[in-house]
XYZ file of C-alpha atoms in Angstrom:
732
model
C 92.191 106.639 15.666
C 95.141 103.906 13.425
C 98.274 104.048 14.822
C 99.973 104.398 12.157
C 97.521 108.339 12.480
C 98.487 108.575 16.236
C 102.141 108.160 15.226
C 101.859 110.766 12.720
C 99.354 112.999 15.135
C 102.677 112.593 18.259
C 105.134 114.343 15.240
C 102.551 117.337 14.407
C 102.023 118.277 18.211
C 103.116 120.301 20.152
C 104.619 118.337 22.120
C 107.277 116.876 19.308
C 107.186 120.303 18.368
C 108.578 122.062 21.894
C 111.290 118.955 21.727
C 111.997 119.644 18.987
C 112.664 123.773 19.540
C 115.142 122.269 22.760
C 117.110 119.987 20.479
C 117.450 122.681 18.177
C 118.343 125.560 20.077
C 120.754 122.444 22.546
C 122.188 120.886 19.766
C 123.182 123.316 17.130
C 125.695 125.121 19.799
C 127.584 121.754 20.573
C 127.983 121.329 16.335
C 129.399 124.710 16.117
C 131.325 124.527 19.026
C 132.441 120.682 18.645
C 133.332 121.525 14.832
C 136.365 124.196 15.929
C 137.483 121.740 18.648
C 135.284 123.018 21.652
C 132.741 120.813 22.396
C 133.194 121.699 26.549
C 132.119 124.753 25.456
C 129.529 124.114 23.201
C 127.755 121.369 25.764
C 128.300 125.251 28.483
C 126.103 126.955 25.950
C 123.585 124.723 25.075
C 122.925 124.613 28.877
C 121.339 127.862 28.416
C 119.637 126.789 26.015
C 118.432 124.039 27.835
C 117.391 125.182 31.084
C 115.443 128.471 29.453
C 113.577 126.030 26.897
C 112.521 124.064 29.751
C 110.419 127.063 30.904
C 109.052 127.806 27.456
C 106.194 126.403 28.866
C 102.333 126.878 26.940
C 100.595 129.986 27.030
C 100.221 133.348 25.606
C 103.554 134.958 23.808
C 103.870 137.519 26.480
C 103.759 135.111 29.277
C 105.955 133.081 27.315
C 108.299 135.578 27.181
C 108.259 137.072 30.262
C 108.624 133.462 32.465
C 111.870 133.109 29.616
C 113.689 136.392 31.230
C 112.533 135.497 33.977
C 114.523 131.958 33.988
C 117.188 133.887 32.354
C 117.605 136.589 35.531
C 117.087 133.551 37.811
C 119.647 131.198 36.570
C 122.444 134.307 36.469
C 121.953 135.105 39.644
C 121.395 132.127 41.610
C 124.797 131.093 39.575
C 126.563 133.756 40.738
C 125.198 132.960 44.469
C 126.373 129.124 43.612
C 129.975 129.964 42.343
C 130.854 132.898 45.536
C 129.026 129.751 48.200
C 131.085 126.801 46.663
C 134.224 125.901 48.629
C 132.554 125.237 51.919
C 130.033 123.289 53.105
C 128.871 124.832 55.131
C 127.924 128.619 53.868
C 127.233 126.012 50.319
C 124.165 124.202 52.537
C 123.038 127.599 54.143
C 123.080 129.222 50.688
C 121.125 125.171 48.946
C 118.545 125.468 51.686
C 117.689 128.902 51.124
C 116.905 129.374 47.581
C 115.457 125.803 47.547
C 112.516 127.528 49.787
C 112.291 130.290 47.942
C 112.586 129.192 44.712
C 109.831 126.416 45.414
C 107.368 129.281 47.026
C 107.287 130.984 43.279
C 104.379 128.446 43.205
C 102.247 130.237 45.152
C 101.927 132.398 42.119
C 101.831 129.990 39.139
C 102.110 127.398 37.311
C 105.259 128.774 35.029
C 106.728 130.978 37.964
C 107.501 127.330 40.174
C 108.914 126.035 36.037
C 111.383 129.423 37.157
C 112.044 128.410 40.022
C 112.435 124.668 39.369
C 115.212 125.773 36.617
C 116.966 128.245 39.767
C 117.339 125.486 41.601
C 118.456 122.412 38.813
C 120.731 125.323 37.728
C 122.281 125.438 41.458
C 122.712 121.504 41.536
C 124.924 121.636 38.032
C 127.317 123.559 39.936
C 127.371 123.473 43.574
C 130.602 121.221 43.439
C 132.134 123.071 41.168
C 134.932 125.415 42.637
C 136.384 127.880 40.295
C 137.858 131.285 38.889
C 136.743 134.406 39.361
C 137.609 134.523 35.571
C 136.146 131.505 34.759
C 133.023 131.699 36.313
C 131.930 135.006 35.040
C 132.813 133.301 31.227
C 130.425 130.105 32.288
C 127.470 133.206 32.735
C 128.492 134.950 29.525
C 128.061 130.712 27.910
C 125.151 130.594 29.716
C 123.567 133.875 28.847
C 124.739 133.589 25.171
C 122.360 129.998 25.116
C 119.481 131.010 27.225
C 119.569 134.357 24.223
C 119.947 131.913 21.081
C 117.286 129.554 22.587
C 114.704 132.844 22.798
C 115.570 134.215 19.770
C 114.152 130.771 17.890
C 111.185 130.153 20.334
C 110.024 134.567 19.107
C 110.624 134.227 15.760
C 109.123 130.663 15.580
C 106.109 132.619 17.600
C 106.187 136.380 15.003
C 105.658 132.967 11.790
C 103.138 130.812 13.139
C 101.380 132.899 15.512
C 98.284 130.601 15.964
C 100.126 127.659 15.344
C 100.326 126.723 19.463
C 96.407 127.596 20.471
C 96.250 125.534 16.797
C 98.474 122.080 18.918
C 96.471 122.132 21.798
C 93.107 121.888 20.746
C 93.442 120.291 18.661
C 94.701 117.857 21.768
C 91.880 119.414 23.608
C 89.210 117.986 20.432
C 90.514 114.390 20.978
C 89.971 114.594 24.725
C 86.726 115.385 24.106
C 86.190 112.911 21.879
C 87.509 110.319 24.392
C 85.588 111.557 27.093
C 82.782 110.904 24.785
C 83.731 107.247 24.256
C 83.614 106.187 27.145
C 80.105 107.982 27.809
C 79.442 105.500 24.991
C 80.066 102.685 27.462
C 77.626 102.893 29.543
C 74.522 101.459 26.518
C 77.068 98.890 27.004
C 75.035 96.156 29.707
C 78.469 94.853 30.228
C 80.475 97.452 31.423
C 80.248 98.694 35.663
C 78.944 101.747 35.204
C 81.096 102.923 38.793
C 83.775 101.726 36.834
C 83.584 104.301 33.739
C 82.501 107.266 36.013
C 85.538 106.681 37.637
C 87.437 106.536 34.098
C 84.986 109.612 33.235
C 85.929 111.917 35.907
C 89.697 111.453 34.959
C 89.050 112.260 31.929
C 87.056 115.177 32.407
C 89.926 116.774 34.415
C 92.029 116.371 31.422
C 89.356 118.234 28.803
C 89.404 120.547 31.670
C 93.314 121.207 31.535
C 92.904 121.469 28.090
C 90.535 124.127 28.159
C 92.407 125.751 30.301
C 95.592 125.855 28.376
C 93.581 126.970 25.229
C 91.839 129.617 26.867
C 95.262 130.768 27.988
C 96.636 130.489 24.653
C 93.464 132.563 22.551
C 91.885 134.645 24.659
C 95.283 136.411 26.573
C 95.889 138.886 23.439
C 92.809 140.887 22.326
C 94.125 140.157 18.780
C 93.499 136.973 18.828
C 90.028 137.561 19.774
C 89.407 140.635 17.640
C 91.730 139.535 14.608
C 89.913 139.771 11.077
C 92.220 136.838 9.762
C 90.536 133.715 8.828
C 92.532 131.394 10.554
C 92.516 133.237 14.204
C 88.684 133.760 14.261
C 88.390 129.836 13.136
C 90.503 128.895 15.986
C 88.404 131.055 18.348
C 84.642 129.592 16.703
C 86.137 126.712 16.692
C 87.493 126.383 20.467
C 83.663 128.346 21.716
C 81.650 125.088 20.345
C 84.285 122.419 20.718
C 83.307 123.650 25.008
C 79.793 123.612 24.064
C 80.044 120.428 22.297
C 81.524 118.857 25.053
C 78.827 120.087 27.953
C 76.313 118.671 25.359
C 78.459 115.510 25.997
C 77.379 116.118 29.341
C 73.667 116.193 28.950
C 73.612 112.685 27.480
C 73.243 111.549 31.025
C 70.674 109.763 32.437
C 70.117 107.415 34.534
C 71.792 104.213 33.817
C 70.965 101.654 35.796
C 66.984 102.301 34.456
C 67.635 102.900 31.003
C 69.677 98.920 30.895
C 66.461 97.586 32.407
C 63.533 99.592 30.735
C 65.790 99.149 26.840
C 69.226 96.637 27.612
C 67.056 93.525 26.196
C 65.428 95.592 23.372
C 69.374 96.147 21.581
C 68.803 99.831 21.220
C 71.447 100.691 23.766
C 73.750 99.033 21.142
C 72.476 101.163 18.511
C 73.652 104.258 21.239
C 76.864 103.533 21.772
C 77.660 102.311 18.152
C 76.092 106.844 17.566
C 78.363 107.499 20.404
C 81.335 105.623 18.952
C 81.204 107.150 15.567
C 81.132 110.974 16.861
C 84.000 110.208 18.815
C 85.770 109.147 16.196
C 85.045 111.797 13.621
C 86.451 114.176 16.838
C 89.067 112.591 16.318
C 89.468 112.789 12.954
C 88.999 116.506 13.437
C 91.597 116.971 15.533
C 94.549 114.861 13.433
C 93.217 117.615 10.095
C 93.845 120.398 12.461
C 96.750 119.223 14.044
C 97.817 118.314 10.720
C 97.486 121.644 9.133
C 94.454 119.943 7.048
C 91.536 122.256 6.010
C 89.398 119.421 7.928
C 86.638 117.421 5.986
C 84.257 114.645 7.095
C 84.551 111.368 7.999
C 80.756 110.292 8.401
C 77.569 111.656 8.244
C 75.361 111.055 11.436
C 72.442 112.773 9.413
C 71.236 108.692 8.369
C 72.434 106.973 11.422
C 69.618 109.322 13.288
C 67.048 108.949 11.412
C 67.554 105.103 11.639
C 67.987 104.742 14.995
C 64.494 107.346 15.424
C 62.870 104.427 13.348
C 64.055 101.829 15.398
C 62.906 103.823 18.782
C 59.234 104.309 17.289
C 59.445 100.629 15.959
C 59.960 99.684 19.394
C 58.019 102.395 20.778
C 55.072 99.925 18.839
C 55.753 96.749 19.022
C 56.469 96.811 22.654
C 53.984 99.490 23.898
C 57.156 101.537 26.328
C 57.942 104.954 27.218
C 60.332 106.137 24.529
C 60.663 109.614 25.768
C 64.051 109.958 27.745
C 65.685 107.520 24.355
C 64.024 109.953 22.062
C 65.683 112.931 24.471
C 69.327 111.512 24.200
C 69.383 110.937 20.345
C 68.130 114.768 20.328
C 71.629 115.368 22.027
C 73.755 113.487 20.226
C 72.743 115.030 16.910
C 73.605 118.785 18.482
C 76.722 117.139 18.767
C 76.594 116.277 15.381
C 75.244 119.977 14.175
C 78.789 121.413 16.313
C 80.827 118.801 14.563
C 78.896 120.218 11.075
C 79.212 123.930 12.171
C 82.943 123.176 12.850
C 83.225 121.744 9.516
C 82.056 124.543 8.152
C 83.255 127.145 9.943
C 86.630 125.785 7.584
C 84.380 127.440 4.284
C 82.870 130.451 5.640
C 84.614 133.499 6.201
C 84.098 132.915 10.334
C 84.628 136.367 10.762
C 81.321 137.485 9.770
C 80.409 135.048 12.524
C 79.728 137.030 16.107
C 78.912 134.992 19.481
C 78.474 137.093 22.787
C 81.035 134.938 24.704
C 83.917 135.722 22.323
C 83.185 139.447 21.888
C 82.948 139.049 26.213
C 86.252 135.994 26.786
C 87.829 138.454 28.547
C 85.692 137.919 31.542
C 86.606 133.492 30.990
C 90.480 134.124 31.872
C 91.785 134.127 34.865
C 94.953 136.713 34.819
C 97.735 135.980 37.441
C 99.594 138.241 38.322
C 102.766 138.528 40.022
C 101.044 139.502 43.749
C 103.537 139.193 47.353
C 100.788 139.617 49.285
C 100.148 135.977 48.229
C 103.703 134.860 48.940
C 103.013 136.676 52.588
C 99.354 134.742 53.353
C 100.627 131.792 52.620
C 104.055 131.941 55.121
C 102.394 129.507 57.131
C 101.729 125.693 57.458
C 98.234 125.514 56.176
C 99.911 126.172 52.794
C 101.035 123.130 51.249
C 103.187 125.172 49.079
C 104.717 126.530 52.280
C 105.273 123.166 53.954
C 106.947 121.849 50.409
C 109.012 124.483 50.190
C 110.872 123.787 54.070
C 110.482 119.898 53.083
C 112.947 120.811 49.943
C 115.249 123.140 51.765
C 115.674 121.262 54.900
C 116.083 117.630 52.771
C 118.627 118.915 50.612
C 120.154 121.569 52.518
C 121.041 117.927 54.977
C 121.573 115.818 51.918
C 124.194 117.751 50.754
C 125.571 118.480 53.597
C 126.035 114.752 54.909
C 126.986 112.919 50.936
C 129.770 116.042 51.045
C 131.478 114.475 54.842
C 134.549 113.199 53.893
C 133.579 109.589 54.922
C 131.616 109.510 52.004
C 132.308 108.647 48.643
C 129.892 109.909 46.093
C 131.004 109.124 43.047
C 132.274 111.086 39.629
C 129.341 113.234 39.789
C 130.181 114.245 43.418
C 125.894 115.050 44.920
C 124.479 115.738 42.045
C 122.372 112.988 40.788
C 121.106 111.918 44.327
C 119.927 116.203 45.079
C 119.027 115.991 41.066
C 116.995 113.309 42.348
C 115.078 114.963 44.545
C 114.668 117.920 43.360
C 112.678 116.224 40.404
C 110.571 113.118 42.863
C 109.880 115.864 46.012
C 106.082 116.838 45.089
C 103.891 119.350 47.450
C 102.033 116.178 47.995
C 103.094 112.423 48.811
C 100.784 110.678 46.283
C 102.696 112.612 43.471
C 106.010 112.097 45.511
C 105.286 108.442 45.695
C 104.247 107.537 41.780
C 107.099 109.901 40.299
C 109.404 108.212 42.592
C 108.825 104.453 40.856
C 108.474 106.363 37.157
C 112.053 107.753 37.668
C 113.426 104.910 38.657
C 112.614 102.407 36.670
C 112.595 104.540 33.869
C 116.445 105.283 34.916
C 116.971 101.142 35.156
C 115.675 100.770 31.712
C 117.180 103.794 30.302
C 120.987 102.959 31.503
C 120.341 99.546 30.423
C 119.686 100.993 27.066
C 122.453 103.332 26.859
C 124.981 100.505 28.263
C 123.975 97.688 25.328
C 124.537 101.026 23.097
C 128.117 102.008 24.140
C 129.504 98.247 23.559
C 128.025 97.840 20.431
C 127.713 101.354 18.576
C 131.642 102.487 18.696
C 131.505 104.903 15.847
C 131.429 108.209 16.993
C 129.176 109.569 14.892
C 126.277 107.542 14.887
C 127.018 107.402 18.587
C 125.644 111.183 18.224
C 122.996 110.648 15.721
C 121.605 108.089 18.560
C 121.805 111.213 21.505
C 120.156 113.900 19.444
C 117.314 111.172 18.266
C 117.010 110.131 22.192
C 117.135 114.238 23.299
C 114.513 114.945 20.944
C 112.198 112.279 21.957
C 112.824 112.381 26.091
C 112.002 116.134 25.699
C 109.233 115.415 23.580
C 107.495 113.719 26.056
C 108.415 115.052 28.830
C 104.627 116.845 29.749
C 103.457 112.967 27.840
C 105.094 110.307 30.088
C 107.390 110.624 32.141
C 108.671 107.053 32.599
C 109.115 106.896 28.456
C 111.030 109.999 28.995
C 113.083 108.500 31.461
C 114.316 106.522 29.747
C 115.467 107.683 26.052
C 117.115 110.764 29.294
C 119.458 108.579 30.444
C 120.582 107.002 27.760
C 121.884 110.230 25.725
C 123.077 111.852 29.479
C 125.630 108.095 28.938
C 126.047 108.565 25.289
C 127.230 112.328 25.896
C 129.543 112.111 28.708
C 131.360 109.035 26.894
C 132.223 111.763 24.880
C 134.461 113.437 27.726
C 135.960 110.005 28.366
C 134.520 109.201 31.530
C 134.030 105.483 32.349
C 130.189 105.588 31.014
C 129.157 101.942 32.855
C 130.534 103.731 36.222
C 128.594 106.823 35.508
C 125.474 104.318 34.350
C 125.275 102.495 37.835
C 126.233 105.764 39.697
C 123.347 107.679 38.526
C 121.022 104.051 39.139
C 121.683 103.717 42.572
C 121.913 107.148 43.504
C 118.119 107.986 41.817
C 117.343 104.770 43.942
C 119.106 106.670 47.241
C 117.882 110.360 46.446
C 113.728 108.123 45.591
C 114.258 107.066 49.003
C 115.283 110.156 50.455
C 112.516 112.149 48.786
C 109.775 109.354 49.630
C 110.521 109.238 53.194
C 111.047 112.773 54.030
C 107.252 113.303 51.850
C 106.543 110.914 54.685
C 107.858 112.152 57.259
C 109.172 116.086 57.422
C 105.787 118.004 57.023
C 103.300 115.355 55.261
C 100.900 117.170 53.300
C 97.942 114.708 52.849
C 95.458 115.199 50.202
C 92.958 115.078 53.490
C 93.619 118.837 54.544
C 93.079 119.428 51.799
C 89.351 117.281 50.777
C 86.932 119.389 53.023
C 87.928 123.144 51.040
C 88.188 121.691 48.137
C 84.519 119.373 48.374
C 83.046 122.526 49.670
C 84.269 124.428 46.562
C 82.433 121.679 44.406
C 79.115 121.821 46.216
C 79.000 126.097 46.145
C 79.679 125.421 42.201
C 77.262 123.360 41.875
C 74.733 125.109 43.475
C 75.251 128.766 41.450
C 75.141 125.778 38.462
C 72.042 125.070 39.232
C 70.394 128.562 40.622
C 70.010 129.047 36.972
C 67.304 127.466 36.850
C 65.707 130.025 39.364
C 66.760 132.217 36.919
C 64.637 130.580 34.039
C 61.883 129.923 35.885
C 61.321 133.705 37.030
C 61.162 134.620 33.208
C 64.626 136.443 33.485
C 66.436 136.496 30.303
C 69.769 134.579 31.330
C 73.135 135.924 29.203
C 75.451 132.831 27.144
C 78.613 134.686 28.574
C 76.799 134.208 32.412
C 76.054 130.985 32.005
C 79.747 129.908 30.425
C 81.174 131.232 33.001
C 79.396 129.611 36.014
C 79.947 126.280 34.569
C 83.622 126.798 33.544
C 83.522 127.362 37.854
C 82.007 123.971 37.797
C 84.382 122.204 35.643
C 87.551 123.801 37.950
C 86.265 122.825 40.983
C 84.978 119.679 39.871
C 88.494 119.125 38.144
C 90.683 120.554 41.387
C 88.244 118.536 43.194
C 88.743 114.639 41.147
C 92.617 115.627 41.123
C 92.380 115.495 45.274
C 90.735 111.879 45.018
C 93.128 110.404 42.499
C 96.479 112.099 44.837
C 94.524 109.830 47.806
C 93.893 106.766 46.312
C 97.821 106.609 46.442
C 98.157 107.729 50.199
C 98.946 104.915 52.513
C 96.065 103.327 53.829
C 95.719 104.234 57.566
C 95.754 108.114 55.887
C 92.465 106.994 53.641
C 89.978 107.435 55.966
C 87.019 108.156 53.425
C 88.074 107.479 50.869
C 84.829 105.543 49.726
C 82.892 107.780 51.167
C 84.974 110.752 49.247
C 84.449 108.303 45.982
C 80.470 108.386 46.405
C 80.737 112.283 46.606
C 82.524 112.544 43.716
C 80.275 110.586 41.494
C 77.219 112.358 42.906
C 78.682 115.655 42.193
C 79.342 114.482 38.554
C 75.978 112.793 38.261
C 74.263 116.339 40.142
C 76.501 118.286 37.737
C 75.330 116.173 34.586
C 71.426 115.773 35.426
C 71.712 120.103 36.549
C 73.185 120.587 32.561
C 70.249 117.983 30.666
C 67.752 120.315 32.917
C 69.143 123.761 32.499
C 68.495 122.668 28.188
C 65.624 121.419 28.447
C 64.097 124.080 30.773
C 66.033 126.700 28.261
C 63.717 125.378 25.197
C 60.510 125.048 26.953
C 57.614 127.817 27.433
C 56.832 129.678 30.309
C 53.867 127.747 29.958
C 55.269 124.164 30.637
C 56.733 125.005 34.300
C 54.658 124.438 36.574
C 54.431 124.809 40.430
C 55.680 121.345 41.079
C 58.972 121.778 38.893
C 59.361 124.939 41.393
C 58.565 122.823 44.787
C 61.307 120.221 43.258
C 63.768 122.302 42.884
C 63.632 124.467 45.834
C 64.323 120.873 47.190
C 67.198 120.247 45.652
C 68.722 123.843 46.466
C 68.457 123.028 49.492
C 70.068 119.524 50.121
C 72.763 120.496 47.777
C 72.438 124.030 50.587
C 72.753 121.535 53.795
C 75.557 119.335 52.281
C 77.947 123.044 52.240
C 76.783 124.156 55.645
C 77.837 120.728 57.153
C 81.519 121.199 55.575
C 82.497 124.158 58.122
C 85.548 125.953 56.755
C 87.313 128.475 59.239
C 87.872 131.155 57.427
C 86.371 130.089 54.993
C 84.274 133.089 52.322
C 80.452 133.569 53.371
C 77.691 131.288 51.384
C 74.678 132.634 50.279
C 71.819 130.334 49.175
C 68.655 131.777 46.733
C 65.719 133.353 48.932
C 63.589 135.037 46.343
C 61.945 132.374 43.957
C 59.367 133.256 41.914
C 55.459 132.430 41.557
C 54.165 130.176 39.264
C 50.417 130.900 38.159
C 49.781 129.170 34.718
C 49.102 125.415 33.698
C 51.064 123.421 31.407
C 49.362 123.405 27.752
C 52.571 120.224 27.175
C 51.678 117.757 29.488
C 54.283 115.345 27.473
C 57.758 118.743 28.026
C 56.329 119.017 31.867
C 56.271 115.022 32.547
C 60.018 115.194 31.773
C 61.136 118.446 33.303
C 59.596 116.759 35.921
C 61.025 113.038 35.761
C 64.308 115.238 35.914
C 63.559 117.222 39.001
C 62.790 113.844 40.975
C 66.013 112.539 40.217
C 67.961 115.656 40.483
C 66.034 115.199 44.520
C 66.344 111.655 44.632
C 70.932 112.307 43.898
C 70.827 115.899 46.364
C 69.076 113.928 48.811
C 72.299 110.957 48.297
C 74.952 113.838 47.665
C 73.702 115.480 51.245
C 73.783 111.872 52.855
C 76.945 111.211 51.588
C 78.778 114.670 53.293
C 77.725 113.751 56.145
C 79.568 110.545 55.449
C 83.071 112.103 54.524
C 82.814 114.786 56.991
C 82.098 111.383 59.684
C 84.915 109.755 58.837
C 86.978 112.634 59.147
C 85.982 113.697 62.488
C 84.846 117.290 60.777
C 81.520 117.231 62.285
C 80.365 115.590 65.951
C 78.430 112.839 65.447
C 75.908 114.861 67.172
C 75.400 116.944 64.108
C 74.984 114.226 62.205
C 72.183 112.315 63.831
C 70.424 115.635 63.787
C 70.896 116.500 59.971
C 69.767 112.930 59.168
C 66.701 113.892 61.134
C 66.154 116.560 58.748
C 66.486 114.087 55.884
C 63.720 112.005 57.081
C-alpha cells in the first residue's frame, strides 16, 4: 500500500475515530469553560470524559455501554474513598494497596473489566496527594460525572447514527492483516528467504489475525440484529467477514514441504511466478481493506484469471520439458485460485442483494461467540498463587503502597507533582508477565524522553497561547489515536501535550519536564525490579498448559478426517468451530513464546525447543487444513486402507504428545477410538496418491512433534528422564 494511501487509511481507521471521539469529549468542555474564564474547571470536566473514553474499547454496543457505566461508578466510588483517606499517609497506603489489588483482579473477568479496573487505579492516583474540603470534593465528583456523561452522550449518538461503522473499520483491519499473512506466505517461494525465520514471522502475524477476527465477531455477532439484519450494510459485513475467515484458512492450505518444493522446482523459475501471484493477492486485499475503510463501493484492482492461466501454461510446459511431477504445483495454484474466488465473491456482495444469501455458519453465529459474564466464581478460583492475575494483583498492591509511603516521607523531595508520576509509571508499566513489563518499560521511557525534548522545544519557540493550544489539541488527538497501535509514538505525543497544558497553569514547565523524565525512569526501574523479585510470573509457568491446549485443539481438528472417512456429514458450523478453537490455542501459544524471548536468559530453559514445537504445530495444522480440504473434495472411492492406517498413526503421535504434557487437574483427554472400516478400491490413483503423500508428511510431522514435545518437557524438568527414554523407545 502506498504511503499516501496508508496515511489516509489511518485517518479512516477506528484508531483515529477513537482518538477523535476522546479529543472532542475532552477539548470541548475546556474550550467552553476557558471562554468563561474557568479553564481549571474545564480540565476537571474533561477528566471524566477522558477516563470513561479510555474505557470505551471496541465491542458490541451493549458491552461498551455497560463498560462505560461501570467505569463511571468505579471512578466515583474510588474518588470518594480517596478523598476520605487523604491526609493520613498510612491509611492512604492501605487504601491504595487494597484498591490496586481489587481493581487488578478485575482482569479475571475479561479485558473490558480489566480496563475499567485500570481507570479506577488511575483516578485514585490523580487525587492521591490532594487534600480538599468536603464541599470541594463533592464538586469535583460532580464535575467528573458531568464529563463522563458528556462523553457517553457522544459515544451513544455516534453508535446510533452509524451502528456498523466500528465493525466496518475492524473488518478492514482484519483484511489488511490477512493480506500481510499471505505476503509472508509468498516468501516461502523465494529461495533466498530463510524458511525458519519466515515461520516465526508467520506465527506472529497469525496471532494478530486471530485477535482482529475475535474483535469482529464480538462487534457483529453479539447482537442478533447484526445477524438477522435486512439492511444491505449489515448483511454485507457479516458475509464478507465469513468469507475472509474462509479465505484465511484457504491461505493456510497453500502449505507444502517448502524445502522439498524449493529443491524440486527452484531451478525452474516457476516459484517466482507463485510469489508474484501471492503478492498481487495480498495487494488486492490491501486495496479491498482500504475501500471498505473509506466506506466506498469496493472495486477490484486485478483480474487473477489471466495470471492463473499463464502459470498453468507454464506448469504444463515445464512438465513436458523436464518430465517432472507437477501435481503439487497444480494443487498450490488451485488453492490460490480459491483465494481469488473468495475475493471475487466479496466484491460481488457489494452489488447484489446480500440478504438473499444464506449461510449456515452465519445463522448459527452465536456458537462462535465467547460470552463472558461477570462470574464471581472466577474471582474465587483465581485467589491462588497458581493464578498469574492474582500474583500480579498482589505485586501491584505491594509495590504501589510501599512506593507511596517511601516517597511521601519528609526526607524525600518529590517535586511539584508529588508521587503521581512515579505511581502512574508503575501502574502503566507493571504487567502480569516479566516480558510485557520489560517491553512496556522501554517504550514508556523512550517515548517520555523524546516527547519531553519535543515539548521543551515547542515551549521555547512558540510563545502564542493560541498556537500552543492548537498544538496541544493536535498532540492530544494523535496520542490517543496511536494508543492501541504504537505505544512509543503515543507517549511521544502525550508528553508534550501534558507539558503544554501545564504551561497554561503557570507551572515551570522545564522543571516539570525534567521531573517527568526522572520520575518515569524511577518508576520504570521500580516496576522492572518488582516484576523480577516480587512473585515473578515467568512464561515457563504457563507454557505446559498452553502446549497441552494447542495439542488437543490440533488433535480435534485432525480428528475431523476420521468423521469424513466414516462417511459422516460434517456441518460447516462444526468444522469451523474446531478450526476456531485451533486458532485460539495457536494464538495463545504464540503469544506465550513471544514473551518467553524477552525473559532473562537463565529463565529460558527451553526456548529453542518451544520454538521448534510451535513451528511444527503450525505446519501440522496447515497440512491438516490441506488434508481436510482434499478429503472433502475427493469422492469416497478415493479413500483406501492405507489412508486410514496413516491417519491412525498421525492421531496416535499427537495423542502421545498430549499424554507427555501432564497437567494436574486438567480436563481429561479422550482420544478417538472408533475408526471406520474401508474396503473399496480406489478409482482415481492420482487423487489417492496425493492424499497418501499428505498423510505421510503429516505422519512425519506428528512424529517430530512428539519428539519435540518430549524435548520441551525434559528441559522444563516436567517428566522423569526414564519416561523420556521409554517414550523414545516407543517411537523407534
